[in-house]
mmCIF file of C-alpha atoms and ligand atoms in Angstrom:
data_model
loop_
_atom_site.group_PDB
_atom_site.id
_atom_site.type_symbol
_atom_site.label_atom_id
_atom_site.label_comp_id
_atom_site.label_asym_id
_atom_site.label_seq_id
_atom_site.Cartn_x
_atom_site.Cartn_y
_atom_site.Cartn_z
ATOM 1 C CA UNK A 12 -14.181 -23.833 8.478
ATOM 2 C CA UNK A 13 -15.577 -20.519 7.173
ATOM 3 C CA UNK A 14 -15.925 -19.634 3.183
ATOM 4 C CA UNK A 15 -13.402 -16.791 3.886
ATOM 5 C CA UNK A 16 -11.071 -18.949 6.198
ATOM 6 C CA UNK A 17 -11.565 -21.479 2.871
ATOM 7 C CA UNK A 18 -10.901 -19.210 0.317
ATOM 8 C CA UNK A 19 -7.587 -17.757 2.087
ATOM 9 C CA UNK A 20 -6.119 -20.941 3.071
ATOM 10 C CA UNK A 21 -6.369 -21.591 -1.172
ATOM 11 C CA UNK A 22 -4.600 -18.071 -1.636
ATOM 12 C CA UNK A 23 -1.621 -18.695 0.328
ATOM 13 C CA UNK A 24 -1.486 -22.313 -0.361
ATOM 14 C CA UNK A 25 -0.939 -20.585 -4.591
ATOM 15 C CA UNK A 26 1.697 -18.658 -3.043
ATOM 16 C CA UNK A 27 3.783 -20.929 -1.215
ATOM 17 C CA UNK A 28 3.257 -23.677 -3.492
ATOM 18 C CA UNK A 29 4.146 -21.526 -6.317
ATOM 19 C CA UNK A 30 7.139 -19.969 -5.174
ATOM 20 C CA UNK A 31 5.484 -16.775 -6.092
ATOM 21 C CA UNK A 32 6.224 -15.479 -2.432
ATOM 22 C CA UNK A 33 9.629 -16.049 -3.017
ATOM 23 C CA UNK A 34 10.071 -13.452 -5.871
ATOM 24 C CA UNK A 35 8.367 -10.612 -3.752
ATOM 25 C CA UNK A 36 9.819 -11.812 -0.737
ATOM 26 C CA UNK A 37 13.036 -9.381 -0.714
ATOM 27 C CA UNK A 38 10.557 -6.328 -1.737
ATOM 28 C CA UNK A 39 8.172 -7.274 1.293
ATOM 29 C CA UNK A 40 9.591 -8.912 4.252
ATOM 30 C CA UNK A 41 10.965 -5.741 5.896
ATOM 31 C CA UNK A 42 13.982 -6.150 8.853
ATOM 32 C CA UNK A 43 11.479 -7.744 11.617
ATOM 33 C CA UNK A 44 8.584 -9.533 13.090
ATOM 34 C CA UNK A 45 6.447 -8.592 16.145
ATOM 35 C CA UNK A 46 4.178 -11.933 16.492
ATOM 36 C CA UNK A 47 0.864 -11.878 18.280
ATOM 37 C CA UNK A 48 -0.320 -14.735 20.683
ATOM 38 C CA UNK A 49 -3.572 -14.814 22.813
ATOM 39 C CA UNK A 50 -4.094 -18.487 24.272
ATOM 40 C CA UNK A 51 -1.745 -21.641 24.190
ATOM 41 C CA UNK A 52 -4.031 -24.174 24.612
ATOM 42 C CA UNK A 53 -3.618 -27.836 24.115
ATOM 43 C CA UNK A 54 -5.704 -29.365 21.070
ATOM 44 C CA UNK A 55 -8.005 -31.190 23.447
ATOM 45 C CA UNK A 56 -8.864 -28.068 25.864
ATOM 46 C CA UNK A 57 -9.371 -26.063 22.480
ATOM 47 C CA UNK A 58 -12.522 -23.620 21.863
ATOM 48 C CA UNK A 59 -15.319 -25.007 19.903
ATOM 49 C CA UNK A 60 -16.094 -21.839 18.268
ATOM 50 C CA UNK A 61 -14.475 -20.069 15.660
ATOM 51 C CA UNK A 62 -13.810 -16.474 16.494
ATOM 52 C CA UNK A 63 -12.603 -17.507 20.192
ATOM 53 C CA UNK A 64 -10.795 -20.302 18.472
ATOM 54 C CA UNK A 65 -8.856 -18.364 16.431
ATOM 55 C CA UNK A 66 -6.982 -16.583 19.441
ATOM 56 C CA UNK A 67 -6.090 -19.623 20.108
ATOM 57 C CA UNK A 68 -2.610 -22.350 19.520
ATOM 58 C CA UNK A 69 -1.526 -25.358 20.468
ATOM 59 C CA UNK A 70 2.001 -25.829 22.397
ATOM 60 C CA UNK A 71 2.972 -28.120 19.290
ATOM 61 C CA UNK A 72 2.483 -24.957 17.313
ATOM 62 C CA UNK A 73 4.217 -22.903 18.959
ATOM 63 C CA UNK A 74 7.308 -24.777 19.446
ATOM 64 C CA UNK A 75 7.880 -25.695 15.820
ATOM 65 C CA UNK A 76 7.426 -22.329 15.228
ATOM 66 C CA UNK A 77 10.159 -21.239 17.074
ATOM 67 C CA UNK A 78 12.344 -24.027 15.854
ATOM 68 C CA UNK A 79 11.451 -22.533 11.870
ATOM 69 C CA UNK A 80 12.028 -19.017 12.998
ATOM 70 C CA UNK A 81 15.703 -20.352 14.156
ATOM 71 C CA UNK A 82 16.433 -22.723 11.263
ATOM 72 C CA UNK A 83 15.380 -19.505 8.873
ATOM 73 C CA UNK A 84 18.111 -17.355 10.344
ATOM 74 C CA UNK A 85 15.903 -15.046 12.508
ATOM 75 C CA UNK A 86 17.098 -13.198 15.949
ATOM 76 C CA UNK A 87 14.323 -13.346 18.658
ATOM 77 C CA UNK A 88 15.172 -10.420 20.476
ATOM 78 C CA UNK A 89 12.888 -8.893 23.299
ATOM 79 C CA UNK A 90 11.011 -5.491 22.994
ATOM 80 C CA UNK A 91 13.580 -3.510 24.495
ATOM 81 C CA UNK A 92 16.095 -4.811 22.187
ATOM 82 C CA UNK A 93 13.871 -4.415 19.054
ATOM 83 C CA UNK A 94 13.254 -0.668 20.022
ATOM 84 C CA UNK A 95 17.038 -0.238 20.194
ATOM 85 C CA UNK A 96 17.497 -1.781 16.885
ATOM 86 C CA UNK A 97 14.909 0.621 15.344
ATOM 87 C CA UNK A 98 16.213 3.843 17.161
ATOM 88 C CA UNK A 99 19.880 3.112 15.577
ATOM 89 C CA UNK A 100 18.918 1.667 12.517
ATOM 90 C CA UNK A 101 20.719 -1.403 12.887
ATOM 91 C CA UNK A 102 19.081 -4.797 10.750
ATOM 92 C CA UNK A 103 21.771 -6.779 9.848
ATOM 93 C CA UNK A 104 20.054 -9.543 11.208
ATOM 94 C CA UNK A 105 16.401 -9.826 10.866
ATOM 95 C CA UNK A 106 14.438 -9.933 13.904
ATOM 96 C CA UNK A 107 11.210 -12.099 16.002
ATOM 97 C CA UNK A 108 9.794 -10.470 18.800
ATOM 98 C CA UNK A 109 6.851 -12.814 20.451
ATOM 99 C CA UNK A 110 4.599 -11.392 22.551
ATOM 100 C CA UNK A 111 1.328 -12.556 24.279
ATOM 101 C CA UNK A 112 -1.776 -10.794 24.913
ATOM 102 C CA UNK A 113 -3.733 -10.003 28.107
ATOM 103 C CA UNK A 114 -1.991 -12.224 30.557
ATOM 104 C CA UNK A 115 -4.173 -15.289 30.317
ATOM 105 C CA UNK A 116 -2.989 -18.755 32.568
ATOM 106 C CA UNK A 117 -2.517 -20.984 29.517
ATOM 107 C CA UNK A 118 0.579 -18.691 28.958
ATOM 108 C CA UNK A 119 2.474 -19.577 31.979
ATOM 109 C CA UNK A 120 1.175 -23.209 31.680
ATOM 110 C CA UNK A 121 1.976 -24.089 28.465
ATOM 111 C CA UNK A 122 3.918 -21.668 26.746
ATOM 112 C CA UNK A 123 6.805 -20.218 29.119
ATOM 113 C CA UNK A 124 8.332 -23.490 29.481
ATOM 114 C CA UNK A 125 8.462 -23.728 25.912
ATOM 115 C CA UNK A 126 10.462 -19.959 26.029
ATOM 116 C CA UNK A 127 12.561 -21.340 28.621
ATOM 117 C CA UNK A 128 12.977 -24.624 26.783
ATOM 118 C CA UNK A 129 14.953 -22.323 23.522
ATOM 119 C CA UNK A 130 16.277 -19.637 25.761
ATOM 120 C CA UNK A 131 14.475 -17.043 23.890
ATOM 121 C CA UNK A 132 12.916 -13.696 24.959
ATOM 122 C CA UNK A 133 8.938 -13.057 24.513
ATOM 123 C CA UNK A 134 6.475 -10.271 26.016
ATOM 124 C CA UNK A 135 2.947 -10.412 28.190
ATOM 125 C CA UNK A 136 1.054 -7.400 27.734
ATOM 126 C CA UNK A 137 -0.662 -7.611 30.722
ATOM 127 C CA UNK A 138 -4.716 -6.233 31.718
ATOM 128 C CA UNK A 139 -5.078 -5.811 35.332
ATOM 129 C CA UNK A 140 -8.574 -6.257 35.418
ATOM 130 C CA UNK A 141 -7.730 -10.062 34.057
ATOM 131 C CA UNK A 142 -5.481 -10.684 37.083
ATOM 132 C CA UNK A 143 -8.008 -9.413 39.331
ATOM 133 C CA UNK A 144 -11.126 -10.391 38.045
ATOM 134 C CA UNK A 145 -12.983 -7.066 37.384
ATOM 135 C CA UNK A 146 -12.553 -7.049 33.657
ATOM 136 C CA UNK A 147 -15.497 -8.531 31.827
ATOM 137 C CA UNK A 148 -14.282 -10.684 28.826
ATOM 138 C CA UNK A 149 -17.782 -11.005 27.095
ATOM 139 C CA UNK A 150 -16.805 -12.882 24.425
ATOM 140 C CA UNK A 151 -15.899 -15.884 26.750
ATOM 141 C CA UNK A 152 -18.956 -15.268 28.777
ATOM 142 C CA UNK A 153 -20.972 -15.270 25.654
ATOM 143 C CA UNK A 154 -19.267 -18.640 24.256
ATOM 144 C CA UNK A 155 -20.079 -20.192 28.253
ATOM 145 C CA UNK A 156 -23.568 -19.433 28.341
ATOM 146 C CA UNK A 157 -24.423 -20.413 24.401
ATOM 147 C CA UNK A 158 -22.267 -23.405 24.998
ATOM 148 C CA UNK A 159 -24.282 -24.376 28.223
ATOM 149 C CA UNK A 160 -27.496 -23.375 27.339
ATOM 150 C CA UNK A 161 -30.129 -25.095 24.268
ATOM 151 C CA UNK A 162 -32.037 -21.396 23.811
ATOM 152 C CA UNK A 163 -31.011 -18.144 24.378
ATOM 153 C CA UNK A 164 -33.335 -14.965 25.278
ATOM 154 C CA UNK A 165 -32.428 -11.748 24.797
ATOM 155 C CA UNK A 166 -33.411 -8.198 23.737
ATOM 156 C CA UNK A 167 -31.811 -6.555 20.641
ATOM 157 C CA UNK A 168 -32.462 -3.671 19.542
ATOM 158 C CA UNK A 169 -36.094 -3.122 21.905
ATOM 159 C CA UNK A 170 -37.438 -6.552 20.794
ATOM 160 C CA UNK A 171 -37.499 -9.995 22.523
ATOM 161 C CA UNK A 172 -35.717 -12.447 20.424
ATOM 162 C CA UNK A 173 -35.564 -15.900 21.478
ATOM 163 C CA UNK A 174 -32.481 -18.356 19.722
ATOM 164 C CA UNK A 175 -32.068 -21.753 19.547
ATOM 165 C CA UNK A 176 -28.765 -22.979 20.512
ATOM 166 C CA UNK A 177 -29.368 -26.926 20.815
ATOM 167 C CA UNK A 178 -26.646 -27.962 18.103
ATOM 168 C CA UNK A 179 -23.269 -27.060 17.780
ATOM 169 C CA UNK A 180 -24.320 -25.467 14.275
ATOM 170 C CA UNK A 181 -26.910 -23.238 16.002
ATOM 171 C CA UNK A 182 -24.606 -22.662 18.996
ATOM 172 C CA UNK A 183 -21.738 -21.515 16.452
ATOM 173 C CA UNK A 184 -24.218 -19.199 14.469
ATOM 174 C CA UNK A 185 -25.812 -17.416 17.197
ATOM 175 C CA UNK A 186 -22.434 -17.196 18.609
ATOM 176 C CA UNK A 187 -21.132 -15.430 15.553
ATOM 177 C CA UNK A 188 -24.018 -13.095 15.376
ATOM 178 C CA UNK A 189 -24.259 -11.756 19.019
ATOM 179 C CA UNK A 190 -19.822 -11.883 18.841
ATOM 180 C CA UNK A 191 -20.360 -9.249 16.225
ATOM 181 C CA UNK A 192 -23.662 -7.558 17.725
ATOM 182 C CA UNK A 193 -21.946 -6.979 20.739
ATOM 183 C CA UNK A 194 -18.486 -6.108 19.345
ATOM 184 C CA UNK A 195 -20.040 -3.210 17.662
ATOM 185 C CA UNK A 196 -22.001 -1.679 20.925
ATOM 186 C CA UNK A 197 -21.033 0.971 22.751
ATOM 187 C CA UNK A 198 -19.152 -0.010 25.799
ATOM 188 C CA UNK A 199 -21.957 0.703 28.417
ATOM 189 C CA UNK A 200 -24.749 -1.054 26.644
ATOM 190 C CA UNK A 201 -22.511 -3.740 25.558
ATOM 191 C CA UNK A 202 -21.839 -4.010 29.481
ATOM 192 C CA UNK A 203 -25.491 -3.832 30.472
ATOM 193 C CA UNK A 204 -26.436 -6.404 27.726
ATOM 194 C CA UNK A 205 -23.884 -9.270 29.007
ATOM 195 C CA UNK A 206 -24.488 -8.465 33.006
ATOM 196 C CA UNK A 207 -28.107 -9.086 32.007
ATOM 197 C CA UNK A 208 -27.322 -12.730 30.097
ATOM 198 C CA UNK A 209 -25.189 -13.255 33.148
ATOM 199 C CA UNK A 210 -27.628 -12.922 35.735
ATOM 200 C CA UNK A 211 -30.098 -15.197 33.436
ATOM 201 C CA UNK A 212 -27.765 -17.610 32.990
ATOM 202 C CA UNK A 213 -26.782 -17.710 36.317
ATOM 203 C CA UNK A 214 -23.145 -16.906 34.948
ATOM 204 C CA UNK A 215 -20.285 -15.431 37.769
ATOM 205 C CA UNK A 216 -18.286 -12.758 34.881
ATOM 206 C CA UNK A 217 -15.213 -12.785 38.095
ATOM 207 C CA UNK A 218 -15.334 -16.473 38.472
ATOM 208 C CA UNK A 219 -14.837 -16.858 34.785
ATOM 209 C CA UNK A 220 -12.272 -14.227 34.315
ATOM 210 C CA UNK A 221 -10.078 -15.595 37.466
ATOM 211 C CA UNK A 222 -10.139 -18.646 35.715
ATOM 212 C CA UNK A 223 -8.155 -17.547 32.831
ATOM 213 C CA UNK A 224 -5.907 -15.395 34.336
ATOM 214 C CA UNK A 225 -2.539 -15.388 35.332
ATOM 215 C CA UNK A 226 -2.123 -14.341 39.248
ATOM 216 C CA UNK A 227 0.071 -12.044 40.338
ATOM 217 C CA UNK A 228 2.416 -14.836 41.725
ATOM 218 C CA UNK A 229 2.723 -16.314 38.306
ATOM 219 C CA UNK A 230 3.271 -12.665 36.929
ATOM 220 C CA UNK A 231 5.826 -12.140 39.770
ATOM 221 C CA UNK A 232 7.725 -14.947 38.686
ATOM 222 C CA UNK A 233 7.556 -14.108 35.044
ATOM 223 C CA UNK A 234 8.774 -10.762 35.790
ATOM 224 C CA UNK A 235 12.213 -12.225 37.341
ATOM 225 C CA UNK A 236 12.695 -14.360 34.375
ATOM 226 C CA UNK A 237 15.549 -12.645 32.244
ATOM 227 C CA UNK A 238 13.237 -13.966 29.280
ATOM 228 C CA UNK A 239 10.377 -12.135 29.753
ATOM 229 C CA UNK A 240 9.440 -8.575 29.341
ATOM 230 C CA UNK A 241 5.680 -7.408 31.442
ATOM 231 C CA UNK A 242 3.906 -4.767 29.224
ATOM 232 C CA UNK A 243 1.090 -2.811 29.755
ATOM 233 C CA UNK A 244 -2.474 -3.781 28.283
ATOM 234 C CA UNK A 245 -4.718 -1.427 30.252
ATOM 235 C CA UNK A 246 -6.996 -1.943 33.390
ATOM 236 C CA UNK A 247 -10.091 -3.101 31.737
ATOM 237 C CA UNK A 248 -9.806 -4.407 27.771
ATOM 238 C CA UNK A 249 -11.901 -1.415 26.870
ATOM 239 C CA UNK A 250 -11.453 -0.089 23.222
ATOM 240 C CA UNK A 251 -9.990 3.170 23.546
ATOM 241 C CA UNK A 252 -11.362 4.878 21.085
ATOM 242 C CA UNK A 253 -14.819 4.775 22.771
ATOM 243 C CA UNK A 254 -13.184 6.847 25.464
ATOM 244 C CA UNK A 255 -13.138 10.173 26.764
ATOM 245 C CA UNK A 256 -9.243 10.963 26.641
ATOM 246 C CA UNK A 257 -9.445 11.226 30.460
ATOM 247 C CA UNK A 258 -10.095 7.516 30.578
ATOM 248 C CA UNK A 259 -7.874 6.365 27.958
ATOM 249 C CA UNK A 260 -5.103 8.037 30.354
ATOM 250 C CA UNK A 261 -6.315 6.506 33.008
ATOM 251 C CA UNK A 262 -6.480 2.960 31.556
ATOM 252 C CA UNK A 263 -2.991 3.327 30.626
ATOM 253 C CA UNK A 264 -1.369 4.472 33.581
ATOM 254 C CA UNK A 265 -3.490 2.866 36.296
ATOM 255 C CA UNK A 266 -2.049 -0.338 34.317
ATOM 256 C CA UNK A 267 1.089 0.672 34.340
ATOM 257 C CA UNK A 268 1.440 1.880 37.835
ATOM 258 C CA UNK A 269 -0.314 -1.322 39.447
ATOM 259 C CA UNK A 270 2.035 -3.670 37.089
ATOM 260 C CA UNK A 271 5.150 -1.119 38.581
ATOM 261 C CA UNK A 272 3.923 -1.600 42.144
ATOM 262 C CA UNK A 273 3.329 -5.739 41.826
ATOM 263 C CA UNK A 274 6.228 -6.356 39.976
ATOM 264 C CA UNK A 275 8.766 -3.651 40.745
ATOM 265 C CA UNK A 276 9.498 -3.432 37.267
ATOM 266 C CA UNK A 277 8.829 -0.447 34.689
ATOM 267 C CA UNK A 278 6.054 -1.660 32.205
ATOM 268 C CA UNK A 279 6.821 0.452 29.291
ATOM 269 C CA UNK A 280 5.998 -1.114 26.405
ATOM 270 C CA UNK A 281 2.329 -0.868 25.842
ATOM 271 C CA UNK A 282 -0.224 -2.714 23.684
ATOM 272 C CA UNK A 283 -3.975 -1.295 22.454
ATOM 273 C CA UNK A 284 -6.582 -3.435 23.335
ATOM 274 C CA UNK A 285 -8.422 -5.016 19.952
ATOM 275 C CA UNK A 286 -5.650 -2.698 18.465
ATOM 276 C CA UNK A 287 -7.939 -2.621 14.546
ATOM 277 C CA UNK A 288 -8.991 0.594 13.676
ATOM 278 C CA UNK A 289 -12.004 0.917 15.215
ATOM 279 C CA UNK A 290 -10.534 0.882 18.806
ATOM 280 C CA UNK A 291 -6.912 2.978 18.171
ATOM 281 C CA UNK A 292 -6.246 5.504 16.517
ATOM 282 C CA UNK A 293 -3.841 8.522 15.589
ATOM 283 C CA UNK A 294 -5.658 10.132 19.070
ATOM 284 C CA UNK A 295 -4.936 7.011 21.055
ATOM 285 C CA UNK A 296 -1.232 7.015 19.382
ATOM 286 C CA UNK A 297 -0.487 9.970 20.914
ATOM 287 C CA UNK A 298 -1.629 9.649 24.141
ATOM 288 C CA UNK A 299 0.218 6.847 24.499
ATOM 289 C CA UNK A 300 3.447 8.653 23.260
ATOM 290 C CA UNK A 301 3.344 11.644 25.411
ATOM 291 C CA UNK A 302 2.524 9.039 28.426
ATOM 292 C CA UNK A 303 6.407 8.356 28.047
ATOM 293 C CA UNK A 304 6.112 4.215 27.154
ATOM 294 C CA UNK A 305 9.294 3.081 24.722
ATOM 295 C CA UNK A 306 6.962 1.594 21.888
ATOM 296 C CA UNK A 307 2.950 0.562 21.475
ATOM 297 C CA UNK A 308 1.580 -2.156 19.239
ATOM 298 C CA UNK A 309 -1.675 -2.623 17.214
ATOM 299 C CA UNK A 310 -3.137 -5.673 15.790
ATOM 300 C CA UNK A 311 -2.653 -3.990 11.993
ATOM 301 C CA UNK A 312 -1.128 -7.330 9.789
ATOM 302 C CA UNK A 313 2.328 -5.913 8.695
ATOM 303 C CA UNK A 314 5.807 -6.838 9.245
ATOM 304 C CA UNK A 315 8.428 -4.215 10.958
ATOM 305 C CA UNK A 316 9.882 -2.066 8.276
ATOM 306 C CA UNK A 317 13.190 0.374 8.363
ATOM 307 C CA UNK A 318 10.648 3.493 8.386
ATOM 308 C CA UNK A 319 8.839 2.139 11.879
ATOM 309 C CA UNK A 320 11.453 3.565 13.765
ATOM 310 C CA UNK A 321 9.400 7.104 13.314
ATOM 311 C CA UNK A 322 6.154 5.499 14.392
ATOM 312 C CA UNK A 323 6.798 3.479 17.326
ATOM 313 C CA UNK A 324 3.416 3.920 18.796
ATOM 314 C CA UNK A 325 1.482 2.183 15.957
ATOM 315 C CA UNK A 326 4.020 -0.876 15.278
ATOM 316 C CA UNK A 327 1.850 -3.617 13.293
ATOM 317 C CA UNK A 328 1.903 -7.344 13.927
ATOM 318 C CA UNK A 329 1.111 -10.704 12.700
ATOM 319 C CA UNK A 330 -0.676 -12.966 14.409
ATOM 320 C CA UNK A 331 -0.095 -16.627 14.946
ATOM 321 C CA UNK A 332 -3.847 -17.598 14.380
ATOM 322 C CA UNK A 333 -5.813 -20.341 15.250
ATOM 323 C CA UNK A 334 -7.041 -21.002 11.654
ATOM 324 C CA UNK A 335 -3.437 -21.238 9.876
ATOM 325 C CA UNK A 336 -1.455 -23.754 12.530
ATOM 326 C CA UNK A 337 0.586 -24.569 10.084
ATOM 327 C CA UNK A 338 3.942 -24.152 9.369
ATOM 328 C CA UNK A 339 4.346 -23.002 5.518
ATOM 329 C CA UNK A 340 1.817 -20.445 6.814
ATOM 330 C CA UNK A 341 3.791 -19.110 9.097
ATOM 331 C CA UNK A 342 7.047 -19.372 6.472
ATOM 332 C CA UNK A 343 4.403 -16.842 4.341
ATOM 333 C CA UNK A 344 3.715 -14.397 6.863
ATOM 334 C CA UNK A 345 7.045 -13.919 7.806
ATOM 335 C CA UNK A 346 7.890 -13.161 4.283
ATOM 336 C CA UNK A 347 5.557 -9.943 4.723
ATOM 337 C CA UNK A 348 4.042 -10.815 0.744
ATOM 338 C CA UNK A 349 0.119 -11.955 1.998
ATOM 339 C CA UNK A 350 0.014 -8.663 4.528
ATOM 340 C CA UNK A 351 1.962 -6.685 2.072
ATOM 341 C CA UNK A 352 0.342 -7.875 -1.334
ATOM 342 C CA UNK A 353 -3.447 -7.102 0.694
ATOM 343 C CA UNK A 354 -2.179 -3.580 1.898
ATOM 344 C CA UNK A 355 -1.162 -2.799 -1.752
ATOM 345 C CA UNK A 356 -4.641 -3.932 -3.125
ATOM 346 C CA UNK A 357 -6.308 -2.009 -0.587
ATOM 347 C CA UNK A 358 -4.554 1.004 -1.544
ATOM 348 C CA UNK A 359 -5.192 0.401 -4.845
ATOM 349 C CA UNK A 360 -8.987 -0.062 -4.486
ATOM 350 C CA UNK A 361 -9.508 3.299 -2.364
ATOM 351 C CA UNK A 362 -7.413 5.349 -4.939
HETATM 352 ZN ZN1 ZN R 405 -5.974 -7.959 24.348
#
């Protein structure tokens, strides 16, 4: 476990075990919820590496986090009903939506029949280009070759650098580095880069990417499910705010239209790749809006407040992470004091 992973697991361990969240609870916790999921994986089939590991949770997980969500008096309503709440102002109940990024195969595997198992609704933002094969997830292509291979070589920034990547240690901190390295690359050069380690490695980027994803016959029979709702996560995983606003567009409603013609049903709920900051933004927000979807989420760590209802294209989220599979974590979260206390500090600080 990291230092920070450390030091915030001793934060919110003060806060629950204190109480404390309780007093501030009423002030933060807002009328609603909109979790984030990436991968339900079991324990065993589970990442080695952090980062990748964090997007990750186990069925077990899951499930008792439902069951807590229930026992604490929560609704978990679907996107469509969560919009209509906002619209007409109406929280007497407080509200979970669940939804799942990028449409991977663990979902269907492990996690619907744990949605069908409580009757509730949840969401699968869906990326094409995961279905089909022709995105390029480089982050799991990155953890497959470092993973496989004991040295890495590689040239950043103009030089050959060679790294060794014999023991899990090494393999975790070169992972780490190039994660971030690449993360912060323009999207063509951060393209060229892991085609190049691909074709060393003797890596196939489509075989890897089919092998996550959800096919369109698993998607089809999603889509009939009264439980779930299909929502649009663009062709490609791109961050959009690297875009020209042509191709932002176009990632949007290419998405939408393909989901629309495989599904018959009308994606319109959409969900910004990365969604932080650096990849969506007031420009992307609008876009989005004028492109006539209900609602959009980011990944921004906040819970659904009264005053959301006049920016339904930025809607914040908390994610169920990896790192914090455990259940008085999740009891914080939902109180809205960790996201809300930070977001106050952070205020504070740039003032
Ligand atoms: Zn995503």
């Amino acid at each position: 476990m990291s230092t920070k992973t450390l030091i915030a697991h001793t934060l919110l361990d003060v806060l629950y075990y204190s109480n404390a969240y309780r007093l501030l609870e009423d002030k933060y916790q807002g009328v609603g919820v909109i979790l984030t999921l990436h991968h339900v994986v079991k324990a065993s089939d589970s990442s080695p590496f952090r980062i990748n590991r964090l997007l990750e949770i186990t069925p077990e997980f899951l499930e008792q986090t439902i069951q807590q969500v229930i026992a604490l008096g929560y609704e978990i309503v679907s996107l469509d009903e969560m919009h209509q709440r906002l619209l007409n102002q109406q929280f007497e109940h407080r509200f979970i939506c669940f939804t799942l990024d990028d449409g991977y195969i663990d979902n269907y595997q492990n996690a619907f029949p744990i949605f069908k198992k409580y009757n509730v609704p949840f969401t699968i933002y869906v990326t094409t280009g995961i279905t089909e094969g022709t995105a390029i997830l480089w982050w799991r292509c990155l953890e497959k070759i470092i993973l496989k291979e004991n040295q890495i070589e590689l040239e950043m920034n103009g030089k050959d650098e060679c790294f060794e990547t014999k023991s899990l240690t090494q393999k975790q901190g070169v992972f780490n580095q190039l994660y971030w390295y690449l993360r912060n690359m323009a999207l063509k050069q951060q393209h060229t880069v892991i085609f190049a380690l691909a074709e060393k490695y003797h890596l196939s980027i489509e075989e890897l990417c089919l092998n996550c994803a959800m096919s369109w016959e698993m998607l089809k029979e999603l889509a009939q499910s009264p439980l779930a709702t299909i929502g649009t996560h663009t062709v490609n995983h791109l961050a959009l705010a690297k875009l020209p606003i042509a191709d932002v567009k176009n990632e949007a409603i290419l998405c939408r239209d393909k989901l629309s013609q495989h599904l018959q049903i009308d994606a319109n709920h959409f969900c910004y790749p990365y969604g932080d900051e650096a990849s969506a933004s007031n420009r992307e927000f609008n876009i989005i809006e004028d492109l006539g979807f209900k609602t959009a989420t980011t990944t921004r760590k906040q819970v659904i407040r009264a005053e959301h209802s006049k920016q339904l294209f930025e809607l914040p989220r908390i994610p169920l992470n990896g790192h914090y599979q455990q259940q008085r974590y999740v009891r914080l979260l939902l109180s809205g004091v960790p996201t809300g206390l930070w977001e106050s500090t952070k205020r504070f600080l740039k003032r």
